[in-house]
Amino acid sequence: MNDQEGFAISVEEAEIGYQEGGVPIGAALVSSHGKLLGRGHNMRVQKGSAIHHGETAALENSGRLPASAYKNATMFTTLSPCDMCTGACILYGISRVVIGENGTFLGGEAYLKQRGIEVVVLGDKKCQDLMGKFISEKPEVWNEDIGEEVRVHSKEAKA
Amino acid sequence: MNDQEGFAISVEEAEIGYQEGGVPIGAALVSSHGKLLGRGHNMRVQKGSAIHHGETAALENSGRLPASAYKNATMFTTLSPCDMCTGACILYGISRVVIGENGTFLGGEAYLKQRGIEVVVLGDKKCQDLMGKFISEKPEVWNEDIGEEVRVHSKEAKA
C-alpha cells in the first residue's frame, strides 16, 4: 500500500476508537515493501490499559517480529506520538513516522529526529477535529492518557 | 514497602519470567507512600507481545491511574530500561528508576536523567547472572526483544 492508504488505516482506527468510547488515536505499521504489519488504536478506556496507545497497539498487533521486519518501515499515526510511543518506534528501529496532526498535542518529534527517524506531519484537519471533539467531551480521560493532572475549570471553582 | 522490598519484587518477577521460558526482566511500580501499584515481567514469549516488557507490564498491571498516582513513584526494574520503557516512565512522570544492572544492556539512562528522573543503578550480580544465562540459552529471543539483528556466530559461518 502507498502512504495515503497507510494513513487512511490509522484514521479508520482512530474512528473505531471513538465509536467504542475510547481515546480516538489510531496507527498503522507498514513495511518497506508496503505490507501492512499491524494496525491498532488506543485502548485505555476499552481495556483499562496504560500502555495500549495507537502506536504501541499497532506494534502489539503486528506480533513478534525479527528486527529486519521493521527496517525502513513507516508508522502512521493520527497524533504526534507521546514519549512512550516515541521510544517504542526508536526501540524497533522504525525509519519513518507519519503524523496526522500535532496541534492537539506535540509529542517526541524532536527526539525522533535526533535519533535519526524521519518525521512527516500532515496537518490533517479531520484528525484534529476528532481529537478536539473527544477532549471537549472527556477531558479527564485525555489528561489521564498523557499523564497530566486534571485541571479544574468549573464555574464553581471560579466562584 | 521500602526500596529493598520493591527491588526484591522486580527480581521475583524476572525469575517467574525465566521459569515461564520468557525473557527474565521484571519490574515493580511503587508509589511515594510505599504502596505497590503494580508488578510484571516481560511477556514477549508468553503472550507473543512486542510491548509487554518488564516496566510496561508493571504499568499495565497497575491499571488506569490518574497522573497524581505516579507522582514521586519509583519504578524498580532488573535491567536498564529500553527506549520504549524509558519513554513510558517519562510519559507518566515517574520520579525515580532503580535498576538492577546495566552491564548486560545499557538503555535510556542518560535520557531519563536529561528529563529530570533520578536513576539508581544497583549493579546486582543475581540480575546479571540470570540475564547472562538466558542470553546464552536463547540469543535470538533476546535480539528480537531489543530490536537487533541476529548475529551469526556459528562454527559453520566461520568455516
Short mmCIF file of C-alpha atoms in Angstrom, two decimals:
data_model
loop_
_atom_site.label_atom_id
_atom_site.label_comp_id
_atom_site.label_asym_id
_atom_site.label_seq_id
_atom_site.Cartn_x
_atom_site.Cartn_y
_atom_site.Cartn_z
CA MET A 1 0.00 0.00 0.00
CA ASN A 2 1.05 3.59 -0.50
CA ASP A 3 1.30 6.37 2.10
CA GLN A 4 -2.23 7.57 1.51
CA GLU A 5 -3.62 4.10 2.16
CA GLY A 6 -1.43 3.58 5.24
CA PHE A 7 -2.54 6.87 6.74
CA ALA A 8 -6.19 6.13 5.91
CA ILE A 9 -5.99 2.97 8.03
CA SER A 10 -4.69 4.93 11.02
CA VAL A 11 -7.63 7.35 10.66
CA GLU A 12 -10.05 4.42 10.41
CA GLU A 13 -8.58 3.02 13.63
CA ALA A 14 -9.00 6.38 15.39
CA GLU A 15 -12.64 6.46 14.31
CA ILE A 16 -13.22 2.91 15.59
CA GLY A 17 -11.70 4.02 18.91
CA TYR A 18 -14.07 6.97 19.09
CA GLN A 19 -17.07 4.79 18.34
CA GLU A 20 -16.02 2.47 21.17
CA GLY A 21 -15.97 5.45 23.56
CA GLY A 22 -12.18 5.48 23.71
CA VAL A 23 -9.36 7.93 23.04
CA PRO A 24 -9.52 8.35 19.23
CA ILE A 25 -5.90 7.79 18.25
CA GLY A 26 -5.09 5.20 15.62
CA ALA A 27 -1.97 3.84 13.97
CA ALA A 28 -0.79 1.52 11.23
CA LEU A 29 2.64 -0.05 10.77
CA VAL A 30 3.62 -0.60 7.14
CA SER A 31 6.76 -2.41 5.99
CA SER A 32 9.27 -1.14 3.45
CA HIS A 33 7.53 -3.35 0.87
CA GLY A 34 4.18 -1.67 1.50
CA LYS A 35 2.79 -4.56 3.53
CA LEU A 36 0.54 -3.79 6.49
CA LEU A 37 2.24 -5.34 9.53
CA GLY A 38 -0.32 -4.25 12.09
CA ARG A 39 -2.97 -1.68 12.94
CA GLY A 40 -4.48 -0.58 16.21
CA HIS A 41 -5.93 2.16 18.36
CA ASN A 42 -5.69 3.47 21.90
CA MET A 43 -7.33 1.05 24.38
CA ARG A 44 -7.17 2.99 27.63
CA VAL A 45 -10.94 3.03 28.08
CA GLN A 46 -11.75 -0.28 26.35
CA LYS A 47 -9.12 -2.43 28.13
CA GLY A 48 -8.29 -0.22 31.11
CA SER A 49 -4.83 -0.13 29.56
CA ALA A 50 -1.98 2.24 30.37
CA ILE A 51 0.23 1.03 27.52
CA HIS A 52 -2.02 0.34 24.53
CA HIS A 53 -1.76 3.68 22.75
CA GLY A 54 -2.27 3.91 19.00
CA GLU A 55 1.33 3.17 18.00
CA THR A 56 2.01 0.54 20.68
CA ALA A 57 -1.27 -1.19 19.80
CA ALA A 58 -0.20 -1.34 16.13
CA LEU A 59 3.15 -2.81 17.24
CA GLU A 60 1.40 -5.30 19.53
CA ASN A 61 -0.99 -6.35 16.79
CA SER A 62 1.98 -6.86 14.45
CA GLY A 63 3.06 -9.68 16.76
CA ARG A 64 6.58 -10.91 17.42
CA LEU A 65 8.84 -9.90 14.55
CA PRO A 66 12.59 -10.01 13.97
CA ALA A 67 14.41 -6.67 13.75
CA SER A 68 14.66 -6.96 9.97
CA ALA A 69 10.85 -6.69 9.61
CA TYR A 70 10.87 -3.13 10.99
CA LYS A 71 13.71 -1.96 8.76
CA ASN A 72 12.59 1.01 6.65
CA ALA A 73 9.04 0.56 7.98
CA THR A 74 6.70 3.50 8.45
CA MET A 75 4.47 4.13 11.46
CA PHE A 76 1.37 6.09 10.51
CA THR A 77 -0.34 7.74 13.46
CA THR A 78 -3.17 10.23 13.74
CA LEU A 79 -1.50 12.21 16.54
CA SER A 80 2.04 13.25 17.46
CA PRO A 81 3.47 10.32 19.49
CA CYS A 82 3.81 10.54 23.29
CA ASP A 83 7.16 9.74 24.93
CA MET A 84 6.31 6.03 25.28
CA CYS A 85 5.30 5.61 21.64
CA THR A 86 8.30 7.68 20.55
CA GLY A 87 10.53 5.27 22.46
CA ALA A 88 8.72 2.24 21.00
CA CYS A 89 9.42 3.48 17.45
CA ILE A 90 13.09 4.01 18.35
CA LEU A 91 13.40 0.59 20.02
CA TYR A 92 12.28 -1.24 16.93
CA GLY A 93 14.28 0.86 14.50
CA ILE A 94 11.29 2.17 12.57
CA SER A 95 12.58 4.54 9.89
CA ARG A 96 9.74 6.99 9.37
CA VAL A 97 6.82 8.31 11.41
CA VAL A 98 3.96 9.96 9.53
CA ILE A 99 1.77 12.03 11.86
CA GLY A 100 -1.78 13.23 11.21
CA GLU A 101 -1.51 16.32 13.37
CA ASN A 102 0.44 17.86 16.24
CA GLY A 103 -1.79 20.82 17.01
CA THR A 104 -3.67 18.98 19.77
CA PHE A 105 -0.54 17.52 21.34
CA LEU A 106 3.14 17.80 20.46
CA GLY A 107 4.98 14.62 21.42
CA GLY A 108 8.51 13.37 20.90
CA GLU A 109 9.03 14.58 17.32
CA ALA A 110 12.32 16.36 18.08
CA TYR A 111 13.68 13.28 19.84
CA LEU A 112 12.66 11.02 16.94
CA LYS A 113 14.62 13.26 14.56
CA GLN A 114 17.56 13.36 16.97
CA ARG A 115 17.62 9.55 16.87
CA GLY A 116 17.65 9.53 13.08
CA ILE A 117 13.98 8.89 12.31
CA GLU A 118 12.24 10.81 9.53
CA VAL A 119 9.17 12.70 10.74
CA VAL A 120 6.37 13.88 8.46
CA VAL A 121 3.49 15.96 9.83
CA LEU A 122 0.42 16.14 7.60
CA GLY A 123 -1.59 18.77 9.48
CA ASP A 124 -4.78 16.79 8.90
CA LYS A 125 -7.91 18.69 9.91
CA LYS A 126 -10.07 15.57 10.26
CA CYS A 127 -7.68 14.13 12.88
CA GLN A 128 -7.57 17.40 14.76
CA ASP A 129 -11.35 17.80 14.72
CA LEU A 130 -11.86 14.26 16.07
CA MET A 131 -9.40 14.84 18.92
CA GLY A 132 -10.93 18.24 19.67
CA LYS A 133 -14.39 16.68 19.88
CA PHE A 134 -13.17 13.90 22.19
CA ILE A 135 -11.24 16.22 24.51
CA SER A 136 -14.21 18.55 24.88
CA GLU A 137 -16.39 15.53 25.76
CA LYS A 138 -13.98 13.64 28.06
CA PRO A 139 -11.16 15.95 29.19
CA GLU A 140 -10.35 13.80 32.25
CA VAL A 141 -9.68 10.69 30.12
CA TRP A 142 -7.42 12.67 27.84
CA ASN A 143 -5.43 14.08 30.78
CA GLU A 144 -5.02 10.59 32.22
CA ASP A 145 -3.79 9.32 28.85
CA ILE A 146 -0.98 11.86 28.65
CA GLY A 147 -0.12 11.61 32.36
CA GLU A 148 -1.29 15.12 33.17
CA GLU A 149 -3.07 16.48 36.21
CA VAL A 150 -6.74 17.27 35.74
CA ARG A 151 -7.29 20.98 35.50
CA VAL A 152 -10.50 22.21 37.11
CA HIS A 153 -12.29 24.82 35.02
CA SER A 154 -15.76 24.60 36.56
CA LYS A 155 -17.82 27.68 37.32
CA GLU A 156 -17.88 26.61 40.98
CA ALA A 157 -14.09 26.67 41.16
CA LYS A 158 -14.04 30.22 39.88
CA ALA A 159 -16.87 31.42 42.12
CA MET B 1 7.39 -1.08 51.37
CA ASN B 2 10.98 0.10 51.31
CA ASP B 3 13.44 0.09 48.38
CA GLN B 4 14.81 -3.34 49.21
CA GLU B 5 11.33 -4.86 49.17
CA GLY B 6 10.38 -3.08 45.95
CA PHE B 7 13.51 -4.29 44.18
CA ALA B 8 13.01 -7.83 45.53
CA ILE B 9 9.61 -7.94 43.79
CA SER B 10 11.17 -6.97 40.46
CA VAL B 11 13.70 -9.80 40.86
CA GLU B 12 10.90 -12.23 41.75
CA GLU B 13 9.09 -11.19 38.56
CA ALA B 14 12.24 -11.76 36.47
CA GLU B 15 12.56 -15.24 37.96
CA ILE B 16 8.91 -16.03 37.19
CA GLY B 17 9.57 -14.92 33.61
CA TYR B 18 12.56 -17.22 33.34
CA GLN B 19 10.58 -20.17 34.72
CA GLU B 20 7.92 -19.50 32.08
CA GLY B 21 10.58 -19.67 29.37
CA GLY B 22 10.46 -15.94 28.76
CA VAL B 23 12.87 -13.01 28.79
CA PRO B 24 13.75 -12.69 32.50
CA ILE B 25 13.20 -8.99 33.13
CA GLY B 26 10.90 -7.92 35.94
CA ALA B 27 9.64 -4.66 37.36
CA ALA B 28 7.62 -3.20 40.20
CA LEU B 29 6.00 0.22 40.44
CA VAL B 30 5.84 1.62 43.98
CA SER B 31 4.06 4.83 44.97
CA SER B 32 5.55 7.68 47.01
CA HIS B 33 3.74 6.22 50.02
CA GLY B 34 5.44 2.85 49.59
CA LYS B 35 2.36 1.15 48.13
CA LEU B 36 2.86 -1.42 45.38
CA LEU B 37 0.90 -0.13 42.37
CA GLY B 38 1.77 -2.96 40.00
CA ARG B 39 4.31 -5.65 39.17
CA GLY B 40 5.07 -7.52 35.99
CA HIS B 41 7.59 -9.15 33.70
CA ASN B 42 8.47 -9.32 30.02
CA MET B 43 5.83 -11.29 28.08
CA ARG B 44 7.37 -11.49 24.59
CA VAL B 45 7.46 -15.26 24.61
CA GLN B 46 4.43 -15.95 26.80
CA LYS B 47 1.99 -13.58 25.01
CA GLY B 48 3.80 -13.10 21.70
CA SER B 49 3.95 -9.48 22.80
CA ALA B 50 6.11 -6.69 21.39
CA ILE B 51 5.17 -4.18 24.08
CA HIS B 52 4.91 -6.07 27.39
CA HIS B 53 8.42 -5.52 28.70
CA GLY B 54 9.13 -5.57 32.44
CA GLU B 55 8.39 -1.90 33.07
CA THR B 56 5.44 -1.60 30.69
CA ALA B 57 3.94 -4.78 32.16
CA ALA B 58 4.19 -3.27 35.65
CA LEU B 59 2.48 -0.12 34.34
CA GLU B 60 -0.21 -2.18 32.59
CA ASN B 61 -0.85 -4.24 35.71
CA SER B 62 -1.16 -1.02 37.72
CA GLY B 63 -4.26 -0.27 35.66
CA ARG B 64 -5.69 3.11 34.74
CA LEU B 65 -4.46 5.71 37.19
CA PRO B 66 -4.63 9.50 37.33
CA ALA B 67 -1.35 11.40 36.92
CA SER B 68 -1.20 12.08 40.66
CA ALA B 69 -0.75 8.37 41.43
CA TYR B 70 2.63 8.30 39.63
CA LYS B 71 3.95 11.41 41.37
CA ASN B 72 7.18 10.62 43.21
CA ALA B 73 6.70 6.93 42.38
CA THR B 74 9.65 4.59 41.83
CA MET B 75 10.00 2.04 39.03
CA PHE B 76 12.16 -0.89 40.11
CA THR B 77 13.50 -2.89 37.21
CA THR B 78 16.05 -5.69 36.95
CA LEU B 79 17.64 -4.32 33.75
CA SER B 80 18.43 -0.90 32.31
CA PRO B 81 15.23 0.21 30.51
CA CYS B 82 14.99 0.10 26.70
CA ASP B 83 13.88 3.19 24.78
CA MET B 84 10.18 2.23 24.98
CA CYS B 85 10.23 1.66 28.74
CA THR B 86 12.31 4.82 29.20
CA GLY B 87 9.61 6.74 27.35
CA ALA B 88 6.84 5.06 29.38
CA CYS B 89 8.46 6.22 32.65
CA ILE B 90 8.76 9.76 31.26
CA LEU B 91 5.16 9.79 29.99
CA TYR B 92 3.74 9.01 33.40
CA GLY B 93 6.04 11.34 35.31
CA ILE B 94 7.68 8.63 37.40
CA SER B 95 10.30 10.29 39.59
CA ARG B 96 12.88 7.58 40.15
CA VAL B 97 14.06 4.47 38.32
CA VAL B 98 16.02 1.89 40.31
CA ILE B 99 17.89 -0.51 38.02
CA GLY B 100 19.27 -3.93 38.94
CA GLU B 101 22.08 -3.88 36.38
CA ASN B 102 23.21 -2.24 33.16
CA GLY B 103 26.12 -4.49 32.27
CA THR B 104 24.04 -6.72 30.01
CA PHE B 105 22.30 -3.84 28.26
CA LEU B 106 22.56 -0.08 28.68
CA GLY B 107 19.23 1.58 27.91
CA GLY B 108 17.91 5.12 28.17
CA GLU B 109 19.51 6.09 31.47
CA ALA B 110 21.08 9.28 30.13
CA TYR B 111 17.76 10.38 28.62
CA LEU B 112 15.89 9.64 31.86
CA LYS B 113 18.32 11.92 33.71
CA GLN B 114 18.04 14.56 30.98
CA ARG B 115 14.27 14.53 31.53
CA GLY B 116 14.69 15.03 35.28
CA ILE B 117 14.29 11.47 36.52
CA GLU B 118 16.57 10.12 39.25
CA VAL B 119 18.40 6.97 38.16
CA VAL B 120 19.94 4.50 40.61
CA VAL B 121 21.97 1.52 39.35
CA LEU B 122 22.49 -1.27 41.88
CA GLY B 123 24.97 -3.42 39.93
CA ASP B 124 23.18 -6.56 41.13
CA LYS B 125 25.06 -9.77 40.28
CA LYS B 126 22.00 -12.00 40.57
CA CYS B 127 20.18 -10.00 37.88
CA GLN B 128 23.20 -10.03 35.60
CA ASP B 129 23.73 -13.78 36.03
CA LEU B 130 20.08 -14.51 35.20
CA MET B 131 20.23 -12.41 32.02
CA GLY B 132 23.56 -13.95 31.02
CA LYS B 133 22.11 -17.43 31.43
CA PHE B 134 19.03 -16.56 29.35
CA ILE B 135 21.00 -14.88 26.55
CA SER B 136 23.34 -17.83 26.24
CA GLU B 137 20.33 -20.15 26.01
CA LYS B 138 18.11 -18.07 23.69
CA PRO B 139 20.16 -15.36 21.95
CA GLU B 140 17.63 -14.97 19.11
CA VAL B 141 14.78 -14.12 21.51
CA TRP B 142 16.93 -11.55 23.26
CA ASN B 143 17.93 -9.90 19.96
CA GLU B 144 14.28 -9.75 18.92
CA ASP B 145 13.36 -8.15 22.24
CA ILE B 146 15.80 -5.28 21.81
CA GLY B 147 15.10 -4.86 18.09
CA GLU B 148 18.52 -6.04 16.99
CA GLU B 149 19.59 -8.15 14.05
CA VAL B 150 20.58 -11.71 14.84
CA ARG B 151 24.33 -12.12 14.77
CA VAL B 152 25.55 -15.43 13.44
CA HIS B 153 28.43 -16.85 15.45
CA SER B 154 28.18 -20.48 14.43
CA LYS B 155 31.25 -22.52 13.52
CA GLU B 156 29.75 -23.07 10.08
CA ALA B 157 29.63 -19.34 9.43
CA LYS B 158 33.29 -19.01 10.24
CA ALA B 159 34.33 -22.09 8.25
#
